[in-house]
Structures are given as structure tokens and as C-alpha cells.
């Protein structure tokens, strides 16, 4: 469906109602670096290349295939981590303004959440959306700078993970990248110090450590197979 973009306006959109979340929850969601620590509490984090630009981005893995969500509460927008990219669904930044895509399923008929109150002030939900859009705008450039530094230091490597499930299925994680522990340990002291000063060393370790969540999601998938 083609986009239908309009600048958000408290008068024109006073009676607009939205759904909490609409459509299928993506199994891989782009995040910013400031979200990494919270995301790693329930998701493995990976780098992946954009099919449009070829540039690396940072994302949280919620499932092993399209349409599969294994993080508890994610489909109800009630997970331990809710990405800003999900919170701001249907809303985008255009300079200092926010625009809405009225063709997005979040604006389908039957929505119950108002964007503005009777006085034209943003509702609580709208304030959360504004914050999410702001986080994406403010923290996407630093996230890209972090990724570029990781590439320069050659500490990003493709993952080599194959999972075997109780139903006989085999899943290989393809097109995903992580931080190489060996390459990180081999960095010169000045590079380590530089990363530490910027807060990027902890971010790299968080991304590397989040690989432990792969086993958690795999176990949850097997548990669902048993209960099916």
C-alpha cells in the first residue's frame, strides 16, 4: 500500500485514533545504540546490511524467521524491551516536524488510542511516540558512527550459528554479524581506551554477550513445539 503522509497537526488530527501496534511484529528490528543494553536483556543483537544501501545497521532478533516472535510479550507490545522503531510505527520525523503515514495499518478503522486530548495537547501515548521518534533521530547518527568504528577496527564478523530443533528443523542464522571476541581482545591499548572513553567498549561487549539469548529463544521455540 502506498504511503499517505501528512504533517501531524493537533487540529486536523484531533479525532484520530490509533491501534497500540498493528500488523505482524518484525522478527528483526533496527535499534539504536542507546537501546542496546535493555534490548540485550531479552534479545540477541546483531549487525545486518541494509538491502537498499548495503550499510550495516544494528538490530534486535525476536525470532528466527519472518512471522516468528519468540520474545515473551512482544506481540502484545508488553515485552521487557519495546524498540523505539515499534513504538513509533506509522510516525516519522521530517526535520523538526512529525509526519504520519495514514496508510499504515496502525491508523486502520477501530483504533481506540487518541493522539490529543480535548484541549489539543498530546496524549500520554502521543508523548511516548514523540519520545521514540526523538530517540531515533538523535541516536541513529551515533549508532552509525559506532558501527563505522567497529568496521574500521575490523571487529565485526559474520555469525556461524546453526540450530537444530526437536521437530527436525535446522535453522542457520544467515546475513547476520556480531562482535568478534578475539578481534576485540587483540586491539591495541590506545584503541581500547578510545572505545572506553566513548562508551563504545561496553556497547561492543553488550552486543557480544547478547549471543547468549540465542539459546533462550531456541529453547522457547522447542517449548512451543511441545505445546503445539
CSV table of C-alpha atoms in Angstrom, one decimal:
chain,number,residue,atom,x,y,z
A,1,UNK,CA,0.0,0.0,0.0
A,2,UNK,CA,1.3,3.4,-1.0
A,3,UNK,CA,2.3,5.8,1.8
A,4,UNK,CA,-0.1,8.6,2.7
A,5,UNK,CA,2.0,11.1,4.6
A,6,UNK,CA,0.6,14.1,6.4
A,7,UNK,CA,2.3,16.5,8.8
A,8,UNK,CA,0.9,15.8,12.3
A,9,UNK,CA,-1.5,18.6,13.3
A,10,UNK,CA,-3.4,18.9,16.6
A,11,UNK,CA,-6.4,20.4,14.8
A,12,UNK,CA,-6.6,18.3,11.7
A,13,UNK,CA,-5.8,15.1,13.6
A,14,UNK,CA,-7.5,15.8,16.9
A,15,UNK,CA,-10.0,13.0,16.5
A,16,UNK,CA,-7.5,10.5,15.0
A,17,UNK,CA,-7.4,7.2,16.9
A,18,UNK,CA,-4.6,4.6,16.6
A,19,UNK,CA,-4.1,0.9,17.4
A,20,UNK,CA,-1.4,0.0,20.0
A,21,UNK,CA,0.5,-2.0,17.4
A,22,UNK,CA,-0.7,-3.2,14.0
A,23,UNK,CA,0.5,-5.8,11.6
A,24,UNK,CA,3.0,-8.6,12.2
A,25,UNK,CA,5.7,-7.9,14.7
A,26,UNK,CA,9.1,-8.0,12.7
A,27,UNK,CA,11.4,-10.8,13.7
A,28,UNK,CA,14.4,-8.4,13.3
A,29,UNK,CA,14.0,-4.8,14.4
A,30,UNK,CA,16.5,-2.0,13.9
A,31,UNK,CA,17.6,-0.3,17.1
A,32,UNK,CA,19.9,2.5,18.2
A,33,UNK,CA,22.9,2.0,20.4
A,34,UNK,CA,21.3,3.6,23.4
A,35,UNK,CA,18.7,0.8,23.3
A,36,UNK,CA,21.3,-2.0,23.2
A,37,UNK,CA,21.6,-2.7,26.9
A,38,UNK,CA,17.9,-3.0,27.5
A,39,UNK,CA,17.4,-5.0,24.3
A,40,UNK,CA,20.1,-7.5,25.3
A,41,UNK,CA,18.0,-8.4,28.3
A,42,UNK,CA,15.7,-10.4,26.1
A,43,UNK,CA,17.1,-10.4,22.5
A,44,UNK,CA,20.3,-11.3,20.8
A,45,UNK,CA,21.7,-8.3,19.0
A,46,UNK,CA,23.3,-8.4,15.5
A,47,UNK,CA,24.5,-6.2,12.7
A,48,UNK,CA,22.9,-6.7,9.3
A,49,UNK,CA,23.4,-5.0,6.0
A,50,UNK,CA,20.6,-2.9,4.5
A,51,UNK,CA,19.4,-4.5,1.2
A,52,UNK,CA,18.8,-1.0,-0.1
A,53,UNK,CA,22.1,0.8,0.9
A,54,UNK,CA,24.4,-2.1,1.8
A,55,UNK,CA,25.3,-0.2,5.1
A,56,UNK,CA,25.3,-2.1,8.4
A,57,UNK,CA,22.7,-1.4,11.0
A,58,UNK,CA,22.2,-2.7,14.5
A,59,UNK,CA,19.1,-4.8,15.2
A,60,UNK,CA,17.4,-7.0,17.8
A,61,UNK,CA,16.4,-10.5,16.9
A,62,UNK,CA,12.9,-11.5,18.1
A,63,UNK,CA,12.6,-14.8,16.2
A,64,UNK,CA,14.5,-17.0,13.7
A,65,UNK,CA,12.2,-16.4,10.7
A,66,UNK,CA,9.8,-13.9,9.3
A,67,UNK,CA,6.5,-14.0,11.2
A,68,UNK,CA,8.1,-15.8,14.2
A,69,UNK,CA,8.3,-13.9,17.5
A,70,UNK,CA,9.8,-15.8,20.5
A,71,UNK,CA,10.3,-12.9,23.0
A,72,UNK,CA,7.6,-13.1,25.6
A,73,UNK,CA,5.0,-10.4,25.4
A,74,UNK,CA,6.4,-8.9,22.2
A,75,UNK,CA,3.3,-9.5,20.1
A,76,UNK,CA,1.2,-7.6,22.8
A,77,UNK,CA,3.8,-4.8,22.9
A,78,UNK,CA,4.4,-5.9,26.5
A,79,UNK,CA,7.9,-7.3,26.3
A,80,UNK,CA,10.8,-6.4,28.5
A,81,UNK,CA,12.1,-4.4,25.6
A,82,UNK,CA,10.0,-2.4,23.2
A,83,UNK,CA,12.1,-0.9,20.3
A,84,UNK,CA,11.5,2.7,19.5
A,85,UNK,CA,11.1,1.6,15.9
A,86,UNK,CA,8.0,-0.3,17.0
A,87,UNK,CA,6.7,2.4,19.3
A,88,UNK,CA,6.8,5.0,16.6
A,89,UNK,CA,5.1,2.8,14.0
A,90,UNK,CA,3.4,5.0,11.4
A,91,UNK,CA,5.2,8.1,12.6
A,92,UNK,CA,8.3,9.7,11.1
A,93,UNK,CA,10.5,12.7,11.5
A,94,UNK,CA,10.6,15.4,8.8
A,95,UNK,CA,13.1,18.0,10.0
A,96,UNK,CA,11.6,19.2,13.3
A,97,UNK,CA,8.1,18.0,12.4
A,98,UNK,CA,6.4,14.6,12.8
A,99,UNK,CA,4.5,13.2,9.9
A,100,UNK,CA,2.1,10.3,10.0
A,101,UNK,CA,1.6,7.7,7.3
A,102,UNK,CA,-2.2,7.3,7.3
A,103,UNK,CA,-1.9,4.2,5.1
A,104,UNK,CA,-0.1,2.4,7.9
A,105,UNK,CA,-2.3,-0.3,9.5
A,106,UNK,CA,-1.9,1.4,12.8
A,107,UNK,CA,-4.4,4.0,11.6
A,108,UNK,CA,-6.9,1.5,10.4
A,109,UNK,CA,-10.6,2.0,11.5
A,110,UNK,CA,-11.3,0.8,15.0
A,111,UNK,CA,-8.3,2.4,16.7
A,112,UNK,CA,-9.0,3.4,20.3
A,113,UNK,CA,-6.0,5.5,21.4
A,114,UNK,CA,-6.3,9.3,20.9
A,115,UNK,CA,-3.3,11.4,19.9
A,116,UNK,CA,-4.6,14.5,21.5
A,117,UNK,CA,-6.8,15.5,24.4
A,118,UNK,CA,-9.8,17.8,24.3
A,119,UNK,CA,-7.5,20.8,24.6
A,120,UNK,CA,-5.3,19.8,21.7
A,121,UNK,CA,-2.4,18.7,23.9
A,122,UNK,CA,-0.6,15.4,23.2
A,123,UNK,CA,-2.0,12.4,24.9
A,124,UNK,CA,0.3,10.2,27.1
A,125,UNK,CA,0.6,7.7,24.2
A,126,UNK,CA,1.5,10.5,21.8
A,127,UNK,CA,4.2,11.7,24.1
A,128,UNK,CA,5.7,8.2,24.1
A,129,UNK,CA,5.6,8.2,20.3
A,130,UNK,CA,7.2,11.7,20.2
A,131,UNK,CA,10.0,10.4,22.5
A,132,UNK,CA,10.5,7.3,20.3
A,133,UNK,CA,10.8,9.4,17.2
A,134,UNK,CA,13.2,11.7,19.0
A,135,UNK,CA,15.4,8.8,20.1
A,136,UNK,CA,15.6,7.5,16.5
A,137,UNK,CA,16.6,11.0,15.2
A,138,UNK,CA,19.1,11.7,18.0
A,139,UNK,CA,20.7,8.4,18.3
A,140,UNK,CA,20.8,7.0,14.8
A,141,UNK,CA,23.9,9.0,13.8
A,142,UNK,CA,26.0,8.0,16.9
A,143,UNK,CA,24.9,4.4,16.2
A,144,UNK,CA,26.2,4.6,12.7
A,145,UNK,CA,29.4,6.2,14.0
A,146,UNK,CA,29.9,3.3,16.4
A,147,UNK,CA,29.4,0.8,13.5
A,148,UNK,CA,31.9,2.6,11.3
A,149,UNK,CA,34.4,2.4,14.1
A,150,UNK,CA,33.8,-1.3,14.6
A,151,UNK,CA,34.3,-1.8,10.9
A,152,UNK,CA,37.5,0.3,10.9
A,153,UNK,CA,38.9,-1.8,13.8
A,154,UNK,CA,37.8,-5.0,12.0
A,155,UNK,CA,36.0,-6.5,15.0
A,156,UNK,CA,32.7,-7.2,13.2
A,157,UNK,CA,32.5,-10.8,11.9
A,158,UNK,CA,29.7,-13.0,10.4
A,159,UNK,CA,27.9,-15.3,12.8
A,160,UNK,CA,28.2,-19.1,12.3
A,161,UNK,CA,25.2,-20.5,14.2
A,162,UNK,CA,23.1,-23.4,13.2
A,163,UNK,CA,20.2,-24.6,15.4
A,164,UNK,CA,18.6,-28.0,15.5
A,165,UNK,CA,15.1,-28.3,16.8
A,166,UNK,CA,13.0,-31.1,18.2
A,167,UNK,CA,10.8,-31.2,15.1
A,168,UNK,CA,13.9,-31.9,12.9
A,169,UNK,CA,14.1,-28.4,11.6
A,170,UNK,CA,17.5,-26.9,11.1
A,171,UNK,CA,17.9,-23.1,11.2
A,172,UNK,CA,21.1,-21.3,10.2
A,173,UNK,CA,21.4,-17.6,11.0
A,174,UNK,CA,22.5,-16.0,7.8
A,175,UNK,CA,23.3,-12.4,6.9
A,176,UNK,CA,24.0,-11.5,10.5
A,177,UNK,CA,27.1,-10.2,12.1
A,178,UNK,CA,28.4,-9.8,15.6
A,179,UNK,CA,31.5,-8.6,17.6
A,180,UNK,CA,34.5,-10.9,17.4
A,181,UNK,CA,35.7,-11.5,20.9
A,182,UNK,CA,39.2,-12.5,19.7
A,183,UNK,CA,39.5,-9.4,17.5
A,184,UNK,CA,38.3,-7.2,20.4
A,185,UNK,CA,40.9,-8.7,22.7
A,186,UNK,CA,43.6,-8.2,20.2
A,187,UNK,CA,43.1,-4.4,19.8
A,188,UNK,CA,45.9,-2.1,20.8
A,189,UNK,CA,45.6,-0.4,24.2
A,190,UNK,CA,45.0,3.0,22.6
A,191,UNK,CA,42.1,1.7,20.6
A,192,UNK,CA,40.6,0.0,23.7
A,193,UNK,CA,41.0,3.2,25.7
A,194,UNK,CA,39.4,5.2,22.9
A,195,UNK,CA,36.4,2.9,22.8
A,196,UNK,CA,36.1,3.0,26.6
A,197,UNK,CA,36.1,6.8,26.6
A,198,UNK,CA,33.2,6.9,24.2
A,199,UNK,CA,31.2,4.2,25.9
A,200,UNK,CA,31.6,2.0,22.9
A,201,UNK,CA,33.6,-0.7,24.6
A,202,UNK,CA,30.7,-1.6,26.9
A,203,UNK,CA,28.4,-1.5,23.9
A,204,UNK,CA,30.6,-3.9,22.0
A,205,UNK,CA,30.7,-6.3,24.9
A,206,UNK,CA,26.9,-6.0,25.3
A,207,UNK,CA,26.4,-7.0,21.7
A,208,UNK,CA,28.8,-9.9,22.0
A,209,UNK,CA,27.2,-11.0,25.3
A,210,UNK,CA,23.7,-10.9,23.9
A,211,UNK,CA,24.5,-14.0,21.8
A,212,UNK,CA,23.5,-16.0,25.0
A,213,UNK,CA,19.9,-15.0,24.2
A,214,UNK,CA,20.0,-17.2,21.0
A,215,UNK,CA,19.9,-20.3,23.2
A,216,UNK,CA,17.0,-18.8,25.2
A,217,UNK,CA,15.0,-18.2,22.1
A,218,UNK,CA,15.8,-21.6,20.7
A,219,UNK,CA,14.6,-23.2,24.0
A,220,UNK,CA,11.4,-21.2,23.8
A,221,UNK,CA,10.8,-22.4,20.2
A,222,UNK,CA,11.2,-26.0,21.3
A,223,UNK,CA,8.8,-25.5,24.2
A,224,UNK,CA,6.2,-24.2,21.8
A,225,UNK,CA,6.7,-27.3,19.6
A,226,UNK,CA,5.9,-29.5,22.6
A,227,UNK,CA,2.8,-27.4,23.4
A,228,UNK,CA,1.6,-27.4,19.9
